[in-house]
Each structure stands twice: as C-alpha cells, then as structure tokens.
XYZ file of C-alpha atoms in Angstrom:
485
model
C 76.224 91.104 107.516
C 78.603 88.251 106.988
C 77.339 84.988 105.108
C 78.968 81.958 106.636
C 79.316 79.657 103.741
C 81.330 76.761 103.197
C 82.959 78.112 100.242
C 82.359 80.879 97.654
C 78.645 80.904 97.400
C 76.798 78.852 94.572
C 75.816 82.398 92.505
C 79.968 82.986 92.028
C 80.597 80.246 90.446
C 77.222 80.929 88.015
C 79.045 84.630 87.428
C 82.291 83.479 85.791
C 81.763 82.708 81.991
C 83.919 85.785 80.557
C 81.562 87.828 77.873
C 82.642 88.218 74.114
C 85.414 90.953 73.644
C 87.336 92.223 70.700
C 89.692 89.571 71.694
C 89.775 85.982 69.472
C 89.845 83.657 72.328
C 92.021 80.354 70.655
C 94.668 82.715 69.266
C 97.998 81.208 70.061
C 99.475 83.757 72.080
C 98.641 87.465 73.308
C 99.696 90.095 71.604
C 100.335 92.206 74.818
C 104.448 92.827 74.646
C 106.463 92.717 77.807
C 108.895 95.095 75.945
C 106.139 97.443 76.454
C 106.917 97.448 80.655
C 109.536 99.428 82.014
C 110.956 99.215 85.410
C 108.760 102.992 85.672
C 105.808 102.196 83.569
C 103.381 99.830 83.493
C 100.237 100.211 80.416
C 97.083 101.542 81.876
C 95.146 98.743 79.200
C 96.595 95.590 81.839
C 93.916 96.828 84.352
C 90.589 97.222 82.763
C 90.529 96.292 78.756
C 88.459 93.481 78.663
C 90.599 92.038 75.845
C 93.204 91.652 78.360
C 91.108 90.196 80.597
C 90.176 88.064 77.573
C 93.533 87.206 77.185
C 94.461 86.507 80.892
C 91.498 83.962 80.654
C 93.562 82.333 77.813
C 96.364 82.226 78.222
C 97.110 82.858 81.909
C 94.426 80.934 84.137
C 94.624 77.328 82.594
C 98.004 77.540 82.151
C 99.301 78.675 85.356
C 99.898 77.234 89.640
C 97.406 78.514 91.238
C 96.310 78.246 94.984
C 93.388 76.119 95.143
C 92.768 75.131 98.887
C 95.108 74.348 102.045
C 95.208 70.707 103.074
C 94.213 71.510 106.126
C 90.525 71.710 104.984
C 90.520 68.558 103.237
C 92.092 66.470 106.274
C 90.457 63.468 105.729
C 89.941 61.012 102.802
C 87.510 61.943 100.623
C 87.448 65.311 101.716
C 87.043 67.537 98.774
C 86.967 71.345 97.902
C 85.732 72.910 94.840
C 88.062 75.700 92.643
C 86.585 78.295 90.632
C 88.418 80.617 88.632
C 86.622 82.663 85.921
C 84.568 79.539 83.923
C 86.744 76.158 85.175
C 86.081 74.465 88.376
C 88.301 72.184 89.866
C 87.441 69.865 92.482
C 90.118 68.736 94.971
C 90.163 65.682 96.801
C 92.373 63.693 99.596
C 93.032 60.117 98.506
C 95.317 59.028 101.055
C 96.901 60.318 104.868
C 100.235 61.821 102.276
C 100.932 64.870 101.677
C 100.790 63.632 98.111
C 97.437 61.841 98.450
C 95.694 64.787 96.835
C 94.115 64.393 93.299
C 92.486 67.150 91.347
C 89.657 66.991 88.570
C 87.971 69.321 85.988
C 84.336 69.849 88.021
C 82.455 68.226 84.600
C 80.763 65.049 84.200
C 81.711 63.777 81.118
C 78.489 62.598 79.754
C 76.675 66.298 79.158
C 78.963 68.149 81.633
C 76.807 68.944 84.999
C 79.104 70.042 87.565
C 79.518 67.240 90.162
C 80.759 69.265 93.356
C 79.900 73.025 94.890
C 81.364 74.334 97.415
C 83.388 72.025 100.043
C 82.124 68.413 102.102
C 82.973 64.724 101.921
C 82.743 61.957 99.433
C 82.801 58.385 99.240
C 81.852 58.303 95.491
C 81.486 61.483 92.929
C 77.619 61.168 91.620
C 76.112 63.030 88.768
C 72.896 65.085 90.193
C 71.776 64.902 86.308
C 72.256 61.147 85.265
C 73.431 59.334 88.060
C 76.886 58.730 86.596
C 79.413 57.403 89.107
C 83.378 58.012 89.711
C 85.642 57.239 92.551
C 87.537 59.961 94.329
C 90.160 58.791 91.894
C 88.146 60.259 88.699
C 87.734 56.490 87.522
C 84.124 55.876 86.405
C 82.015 53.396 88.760
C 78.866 53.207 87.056
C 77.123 54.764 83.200
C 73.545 53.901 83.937
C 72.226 51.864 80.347
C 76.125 51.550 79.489
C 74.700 49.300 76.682
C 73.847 51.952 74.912
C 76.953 53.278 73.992
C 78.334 49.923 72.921
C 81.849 50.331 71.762
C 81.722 54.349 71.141
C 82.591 54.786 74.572
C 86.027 53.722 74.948
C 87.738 52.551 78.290
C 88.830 56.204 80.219
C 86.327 58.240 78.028
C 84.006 58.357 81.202
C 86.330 58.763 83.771
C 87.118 62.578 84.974
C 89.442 64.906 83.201
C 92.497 65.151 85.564
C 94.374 68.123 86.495
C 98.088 68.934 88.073
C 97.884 69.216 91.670
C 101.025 70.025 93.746
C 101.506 70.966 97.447
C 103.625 73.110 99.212
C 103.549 74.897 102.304
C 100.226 73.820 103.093
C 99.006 74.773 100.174
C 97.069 72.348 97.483
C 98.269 74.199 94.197
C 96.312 73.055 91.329
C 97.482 73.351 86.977
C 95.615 72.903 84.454
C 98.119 72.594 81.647
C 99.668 69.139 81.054
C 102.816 70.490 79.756
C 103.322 73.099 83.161
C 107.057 73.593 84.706
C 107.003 71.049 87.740
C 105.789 72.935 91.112
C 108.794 73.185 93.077
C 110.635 74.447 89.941
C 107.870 77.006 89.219
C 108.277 78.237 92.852
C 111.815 79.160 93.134
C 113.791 81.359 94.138
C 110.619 82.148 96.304
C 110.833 78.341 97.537
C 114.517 77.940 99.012
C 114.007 81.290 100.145
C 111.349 80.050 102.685
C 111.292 76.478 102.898
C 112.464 76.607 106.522
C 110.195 78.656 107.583
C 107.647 75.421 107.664
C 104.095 77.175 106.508
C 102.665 73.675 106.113
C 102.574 73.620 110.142
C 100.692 76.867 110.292
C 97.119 76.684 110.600
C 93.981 79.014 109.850
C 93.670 82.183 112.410
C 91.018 83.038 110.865
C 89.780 83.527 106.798
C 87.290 86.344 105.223
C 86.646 86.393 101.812
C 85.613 90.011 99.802
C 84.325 91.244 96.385
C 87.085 94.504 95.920
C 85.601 96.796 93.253
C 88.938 96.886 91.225
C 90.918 94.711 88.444
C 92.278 91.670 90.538
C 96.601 92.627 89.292
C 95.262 96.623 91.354
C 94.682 94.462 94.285
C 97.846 92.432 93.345
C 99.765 95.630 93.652
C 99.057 97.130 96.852
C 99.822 94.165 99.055
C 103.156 94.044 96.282
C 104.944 97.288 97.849
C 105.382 99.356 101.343
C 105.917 102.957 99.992
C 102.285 103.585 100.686
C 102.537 102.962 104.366
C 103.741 106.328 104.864
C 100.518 108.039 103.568
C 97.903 105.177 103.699
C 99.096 103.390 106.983
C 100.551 107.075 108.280
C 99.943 105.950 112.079
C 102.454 102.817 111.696
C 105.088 105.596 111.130
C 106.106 106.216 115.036
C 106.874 102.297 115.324
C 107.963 101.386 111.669
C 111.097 102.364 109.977
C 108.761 102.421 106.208
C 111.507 102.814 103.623
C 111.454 99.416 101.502
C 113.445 97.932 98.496
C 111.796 95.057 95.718
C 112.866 93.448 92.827
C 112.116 90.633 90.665
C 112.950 86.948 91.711
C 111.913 84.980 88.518
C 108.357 85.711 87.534
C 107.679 86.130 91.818
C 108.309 89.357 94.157
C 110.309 90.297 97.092
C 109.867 93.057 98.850
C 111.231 93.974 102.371
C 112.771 97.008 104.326
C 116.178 98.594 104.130
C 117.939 97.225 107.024
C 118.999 94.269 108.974
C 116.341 90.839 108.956
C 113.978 93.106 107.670
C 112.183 93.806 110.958
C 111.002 97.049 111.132
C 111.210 98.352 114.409
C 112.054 101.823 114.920
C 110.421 105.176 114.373
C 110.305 106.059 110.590
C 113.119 108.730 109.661
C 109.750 110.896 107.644
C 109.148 111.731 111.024
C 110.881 114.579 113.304
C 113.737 113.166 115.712
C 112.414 113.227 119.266
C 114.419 114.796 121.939
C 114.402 112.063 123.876
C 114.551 108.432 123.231
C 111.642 106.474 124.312
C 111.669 103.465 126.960
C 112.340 100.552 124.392
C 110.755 98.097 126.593
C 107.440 100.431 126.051
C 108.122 101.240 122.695
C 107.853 97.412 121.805
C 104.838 96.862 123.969
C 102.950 99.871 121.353
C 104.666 98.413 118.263
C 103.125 94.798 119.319
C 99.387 96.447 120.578
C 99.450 98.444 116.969
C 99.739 95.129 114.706
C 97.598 93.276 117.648
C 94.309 95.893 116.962
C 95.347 97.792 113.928
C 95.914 94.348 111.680
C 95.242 91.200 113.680
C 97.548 89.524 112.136
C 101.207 89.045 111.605
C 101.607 88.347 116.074
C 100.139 85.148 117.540
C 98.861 85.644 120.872
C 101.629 84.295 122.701
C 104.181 86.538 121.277
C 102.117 89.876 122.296
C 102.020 88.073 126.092
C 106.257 87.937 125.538
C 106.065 91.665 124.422
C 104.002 93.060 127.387
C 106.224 90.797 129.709
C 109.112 92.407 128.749
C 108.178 95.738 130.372
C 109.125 94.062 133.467
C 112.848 94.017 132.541
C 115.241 96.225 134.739
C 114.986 100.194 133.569
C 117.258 101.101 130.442
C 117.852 97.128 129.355
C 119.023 98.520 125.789
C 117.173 97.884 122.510
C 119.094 94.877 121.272
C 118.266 93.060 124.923
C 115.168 93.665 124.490
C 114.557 92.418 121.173
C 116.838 89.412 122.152
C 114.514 88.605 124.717
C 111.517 88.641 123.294
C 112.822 86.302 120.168
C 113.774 83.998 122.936
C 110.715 84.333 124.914
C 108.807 83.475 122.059
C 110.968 80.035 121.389
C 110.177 79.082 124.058
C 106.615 79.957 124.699
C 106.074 78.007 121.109
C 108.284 75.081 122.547
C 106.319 74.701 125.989
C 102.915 74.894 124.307
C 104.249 71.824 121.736
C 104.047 74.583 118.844
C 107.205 73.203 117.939
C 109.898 75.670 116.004
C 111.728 75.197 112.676
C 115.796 74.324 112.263
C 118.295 75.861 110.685
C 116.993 79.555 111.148
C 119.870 82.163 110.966
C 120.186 86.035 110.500
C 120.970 85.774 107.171
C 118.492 83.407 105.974
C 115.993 85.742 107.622
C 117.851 88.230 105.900
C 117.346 86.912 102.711
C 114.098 85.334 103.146
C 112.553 89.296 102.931
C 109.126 90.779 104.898
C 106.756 90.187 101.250
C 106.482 87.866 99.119
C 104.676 87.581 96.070
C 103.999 84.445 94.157
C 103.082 84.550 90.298
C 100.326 85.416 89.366
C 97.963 86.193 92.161
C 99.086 85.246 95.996
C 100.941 87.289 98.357
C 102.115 86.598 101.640
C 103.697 88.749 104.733
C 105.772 86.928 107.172
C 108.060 89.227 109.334
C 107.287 86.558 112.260
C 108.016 82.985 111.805
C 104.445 81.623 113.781
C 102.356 84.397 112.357
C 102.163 84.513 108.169
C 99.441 86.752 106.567
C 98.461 85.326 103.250
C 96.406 87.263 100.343
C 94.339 85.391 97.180
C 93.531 87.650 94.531
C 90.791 85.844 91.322
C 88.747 87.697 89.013
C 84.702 87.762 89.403
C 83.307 86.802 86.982
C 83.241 89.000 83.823
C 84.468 92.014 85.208
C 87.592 93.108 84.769
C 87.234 95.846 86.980
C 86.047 93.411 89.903
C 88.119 90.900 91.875
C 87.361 87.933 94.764
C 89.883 88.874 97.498
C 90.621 85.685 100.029
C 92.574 86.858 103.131
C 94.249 84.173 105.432
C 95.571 85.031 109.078
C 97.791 81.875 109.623
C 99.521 80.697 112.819
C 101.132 78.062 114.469
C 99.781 76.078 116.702
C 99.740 73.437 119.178
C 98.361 70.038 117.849
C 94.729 70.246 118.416
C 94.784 73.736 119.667
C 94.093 75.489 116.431
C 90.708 77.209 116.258
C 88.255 76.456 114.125
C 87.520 77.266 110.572
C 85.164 79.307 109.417
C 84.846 81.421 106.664
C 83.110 84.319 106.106
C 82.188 86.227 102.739
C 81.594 89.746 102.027
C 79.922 90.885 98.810
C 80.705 94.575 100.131
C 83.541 94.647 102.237
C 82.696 97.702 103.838
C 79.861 95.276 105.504
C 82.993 93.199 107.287
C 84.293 93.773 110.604
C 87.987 94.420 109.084
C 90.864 95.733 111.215
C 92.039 99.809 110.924
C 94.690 98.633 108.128
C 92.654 96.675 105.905
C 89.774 99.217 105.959
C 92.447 101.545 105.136
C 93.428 99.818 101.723
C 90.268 98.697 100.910
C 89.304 102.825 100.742
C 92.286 103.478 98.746
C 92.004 100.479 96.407
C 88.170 101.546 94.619
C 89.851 105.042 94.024
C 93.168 103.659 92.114
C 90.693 101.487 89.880
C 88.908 104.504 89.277
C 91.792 106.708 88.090
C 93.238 104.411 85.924
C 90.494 104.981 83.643
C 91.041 108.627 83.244
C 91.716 109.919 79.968
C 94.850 111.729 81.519
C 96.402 109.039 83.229
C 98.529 106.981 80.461
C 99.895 104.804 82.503
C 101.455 103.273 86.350
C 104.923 104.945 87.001
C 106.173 102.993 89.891
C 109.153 103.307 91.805
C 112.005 101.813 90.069
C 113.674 100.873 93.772
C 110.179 100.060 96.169
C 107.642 98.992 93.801
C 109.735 97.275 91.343
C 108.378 93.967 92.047
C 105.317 95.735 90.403
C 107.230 96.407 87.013
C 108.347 92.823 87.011
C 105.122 91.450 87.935
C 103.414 93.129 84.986
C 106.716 91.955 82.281
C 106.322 88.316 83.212
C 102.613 88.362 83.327
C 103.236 89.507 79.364
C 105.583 87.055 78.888
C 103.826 84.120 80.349
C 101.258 85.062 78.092
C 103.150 84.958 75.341
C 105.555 81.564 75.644
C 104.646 79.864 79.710
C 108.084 78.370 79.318
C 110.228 81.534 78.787
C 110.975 82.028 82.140
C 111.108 78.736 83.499
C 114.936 79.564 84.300
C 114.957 83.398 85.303
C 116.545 83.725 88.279
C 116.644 86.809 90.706
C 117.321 90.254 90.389
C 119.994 91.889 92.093
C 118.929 93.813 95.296
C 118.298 97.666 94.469
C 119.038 99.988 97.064
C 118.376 103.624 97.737
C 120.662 105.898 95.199
C-alpha cells in the first residue's frame, strides 16, 4: 500500500550513517583506478564492496551536483525541502520570486547539531526543536537563548548555518557541498547546450513515486543508461520500436539514443521477421502511442495521444512521413491553443544531436524523445547498504499555467507493492537478479557493449576519476559517436 508522505519518510533519513568498513574514511583520495575500466569491462567490486561504498561516501557525495528538489515544490518564499543523501541533510529554501532566490544549508544547528527541518513545509524562521535557537531562511542566526553565556567565544557567523552550493537548472534545485566545486553550468556540459532549448524548467510534475530497489544504486544507474535490453526485457516494444542504440561518453555524463534520424524510434525492430505486408501507418502510430500510453505512462502527454488517434482519420495510404508530419504539427498546436506554450529554435539537427537518454553524473537520468513529455530517474543509496538504493521516478510534462495536476508523492518500501506500469515492473524484476549475480564467485566482472552501453564504461572511469582528483575532468569534452561496425 502506498504511504503518501511529504518527503522520504522520517526512518530514511535515521538509516543513512554508513557502518565502519575496511576503508579509512579521511584518506585523501580512493584508491579505486579508472585505468582499471575498459570500454568492455567494468570491476565487479564498484557494485557491492562496502569500501567502495565507503569511498563513494567520501569522496563522491559531498563533493559532487546533485539533484536536490525541483523549484516547483518550493514555489513560494520560505518554502523549504529537506535533502538526504547517506548521513548529510540539506535543507533548501526559496528566498525570493528568482530563479536564483534559492539558498541551501547543512540540516545542523550549530549549537549541539539537532536537525532543524524533515521532510518538506514552510518557514518564516528556522527554530531549533532542542534549544530554541533561531535563524532566518537566510542561515543568519536570530536568536541564542542565554547568549551571555558564551561571551566572546562565540564569534559573529559561528551560529549562523553552514551554507552549501545551490544551483538551478532546468527546474531543477541542484545542491554541492564542496566549496571549491566546478560552477553548475560548467559541470553540466556538453549535456547542457545539448538541451537547453528544450525548456525542462516549464515542465511540471505528471506524477512522482519513490521506491527502495534491492540493488547497488550505479546497477540501477545502468539500466535506465542503455537500450540493448529492450529487445529481451521490453520484447513487446519490438513491433513498434526500431531497438538498435549507440552511447558514448560526453564529459563525465551519457548519451545514449537510436541509430537513425532525430532519434525517434518508430518502426518495427529489424530482430523481428519482415511482414508481407506493410501495415496502415496511420494505425501503426495509433498502437505505437497506446503502447507508451499503458505500457509506461510516460514519455506522451495526453494531448499528443488525442493528435495520434486523430490522425487515423487522414485519407487511406497518407504515407509515413505525412503522417508523422502531422502529428508533430498537431501537437504544436494543441500545446499552443491550450497556452502550453512551445520552445524556439528547435531544428532536426539539434534534435538530432540532443539524443533519446541522457545521463547526468553521478546519479540522474532522463528520457526525452518528446519535447512536452520528459521522464526523469533519481538514483541515492539507503542507508548503509550498498546493495540497496532509493529510486525517485518523475513523469514530467508541460502544461498550461495553472493546469498542472497536483503533487503528490508516493513511497514504496517494496516496489512490487506500487501500481507501476508493464515497463517499469519489467526492470524492476530484472534489476534484483543483476545485483544478485554480480556477487557470484564466477562472474569477474560487467562486459558491456563497447558501441550501446558505452556510456556505462564511461560512467564507471569518471566515477574513479572523480574520486580520485573532482577537477580532472572539469574540461573533457565528448566522445565521438560510435556506430555499428
């Protein structure tokens, strides 16, 4: 049964101190080598050794942008929303109507420490449960009750709250804890000028569930990271989706997207035997559109699966290319009547280039094959389980002004207790069985495709090397596409 909650529930954020390993925590870097990650091989240790996990906790987590909340659910001043990840919590707060009026604090009071914030709600002052200390939503301290006390130990800015980097793009509040972090556009390219048109900041929430996955959160990373399982684990997408894919590396992120055209993937998947006769493409689109519309529930607002079954009205043998012509265009301008509003500047080859998958260093991935409809993944760790991930997934969409529905989230601590679309329930099978495996004593390590999962291979190398030096790859730039030899 689905818990409604506001945010992760209290008992999460009491889960996430990370137990004593063989690993030093305070060592200067991680001795985990990304020269030990080939484009076909990834170390089976990555995915459960709790001194990796150790080391991720480190070296990666408070050093690292990081998704922390969309703006839209902290729309009004003092609106706040409270972080966790693994034994830091963050609490983010509007200051202002800006985009930039968005501050972000370490979730510790600094007289003994209580946490000042759980979950999500509204503030017009921060107030110590414990003590009764005082800050503004600005982290400055209001109030020490018996300040005397301290006389002149307690210097002007000792009370106040520790800050922390907070960025947005896209919607997004992204949240660093690292003073010396790359700046946040910077740390997002090439992803960044890859998409920026695409405005995600005007999407809103479709709808948001939020699942405890019984595997390492970089296995969860992975399958959202590559297609070449659709044609086993989503075998039924096969008569609509042409599934061969191509990835690579751009910068620390991942693209990943299909081996044709924009990237859409219309078109009945070549593993498949030819049919005699070519289907009614007006049909063939309304069954493509019905599949993602019950099958995923996601990826197609509403008003582009009314364009789709519209189209079957179009004369008998309107070709392909019509057909797909008319339904982009029906979909301008159903967005433009409703006052959805549509981005500038789109053209083939930005949609080209702007790819079907993208993931974002370390742990967000996002799906956007339609311009209104983005699906958005959020992979953490739970706690001290390295074999045990929180998995946030976001059905964005854009909407009218006021017509958005509204938010609610739900958690799962089983997700087989969700009501989750054919797809998801698909992966989430497959996913407990990979974590499994890779503790076998005969499995040495991942061998992923060097062409459709090598977004994987590169994820893995710069995770190492972040570790290592966070600056090394401040200036890596993308790979060149790899296509079928």
């Amino acid at each position: 049964m689905a818990i409604i909650a506001p945010i992760e529930r209290q008992d999460l954020a009491q889960k996430t101190s990370l137990r004593a390993s063989t690993w030093r925590l305070g060592m200067p870097a991680s001795p985990y080598s990304p020269g030990d990650v080939r484009d076909d091989y990834v170390p089976n240790e990555d995915y459960f050794e709790a001194a990796f996990a150790a080391a991720e906790a480190e070296h990666l987590w408070p050093k690292v942008w990081q998704i922390a909340c969309r703006l839209e659910e902290i729309p009004k001043v003092g609106d706040y929303y409270t972080y966790d990840i693994l034994r830091d919590s963050i609490i983010v707060v509007r200051t202002g109507k800006g985009v930039d009026d968005v501050r972000a604090f370490h979730n510790a009071c600094p007289h003994r420490g209580t946490t000042l914030t759980i979950g999500c709600g509204h503030a017009k002052q921060f107030v110590c449960p414990f003590h009764g200390w005082r800050f503004s939503t600005d982290g400055r301290n209001l109030e020490v009750v018996d300040r005397d006390d301290w006389g002149d130990s307690l210097a002007d800015g000792d009370a106040d709250l520790a800050t922390v980097q907070v960025g947005a793009w896209g919607g997004w509040v992204w949240i660093n804890m690292d003073r010396n972090c790359q700046p946040l556009d910077q740390f997002l390219e090439p992803m960044k000028s890859r998409c920026d048109l695409l405005e995600f900041d005007k999407l809103r929430f479709s709808w948001y569930k939020t699942t405890v996955v019984p595997a390492n959160w970089k296995t969860v990373v992975e399958a959202f990271t590559e297609f070449y399982h659709v044609q086993t684990t989503h075998r039924q997408m096969l008569t609509y989706t042409r599934d061969y894919s191509t990835s690579r590396g751009m910068g620390r992120h991942g693209w990943m997207s299909y081996e044709f055209g924009t990237g859409l993937p219309i078109g009945r998947s070549d593993r498949l035997e030819p049919l005699e006769v070519e289907p009614d493409f007006r049909e063939y689109l309304y069954e493509y559109g019905k599949q993602f519309k019950i099958d995923l529930a996601a990826m197609q607002s509403e008003r582009a699966f009314q364009v789709i079954q519209s189209l079957r009205e179009l004369p008998e043998g309107t070709s392909p290319i019509d057909v797909l012509t008319k339904w982009g265009e029906g979909i301008y301008q159903a967005a433009i009547e409703e006052g959805s509003g549509w981005p500038e500047g789109l053209t083939p080859e930005y949609m080209a280039e702007t790819g079907f998958d993208w993931h974002v260093f370390p742990n967000t991935v996002f799906l956007h094959p339609a311009v209104e409809a983005v699906l958005w993944y959020r992979m953490r760790p739970f706690g001290d389980d390295p074999e045990k991930c929180l998995f946030d997934v976001w059905s964005l969409e854009r909407y009218a002004p006021g017509k958005e529905p509204p938010l609610t989230r739900e958690f799962y601590e089983n997700f087989a207790d969700g009501d989750w679309p054919l797809i998801y329930r698909q992966d989430f099978e497959n996913i407990p069985r990979v974590q499994k495996g890779l503790r076998s004593r005969g499995f040495k390590g991942a061998r992923p495709s060097p062409v459709q999962e090598r977004a994987i291979a590169n994820f893995h190398r710069r995770l190492r090397q972040f570790m290592q030096d966070p600056r090394a790859d401040d200036d890596l730039g993308p790979e060149p596409r790899r296509h079928k030899s």
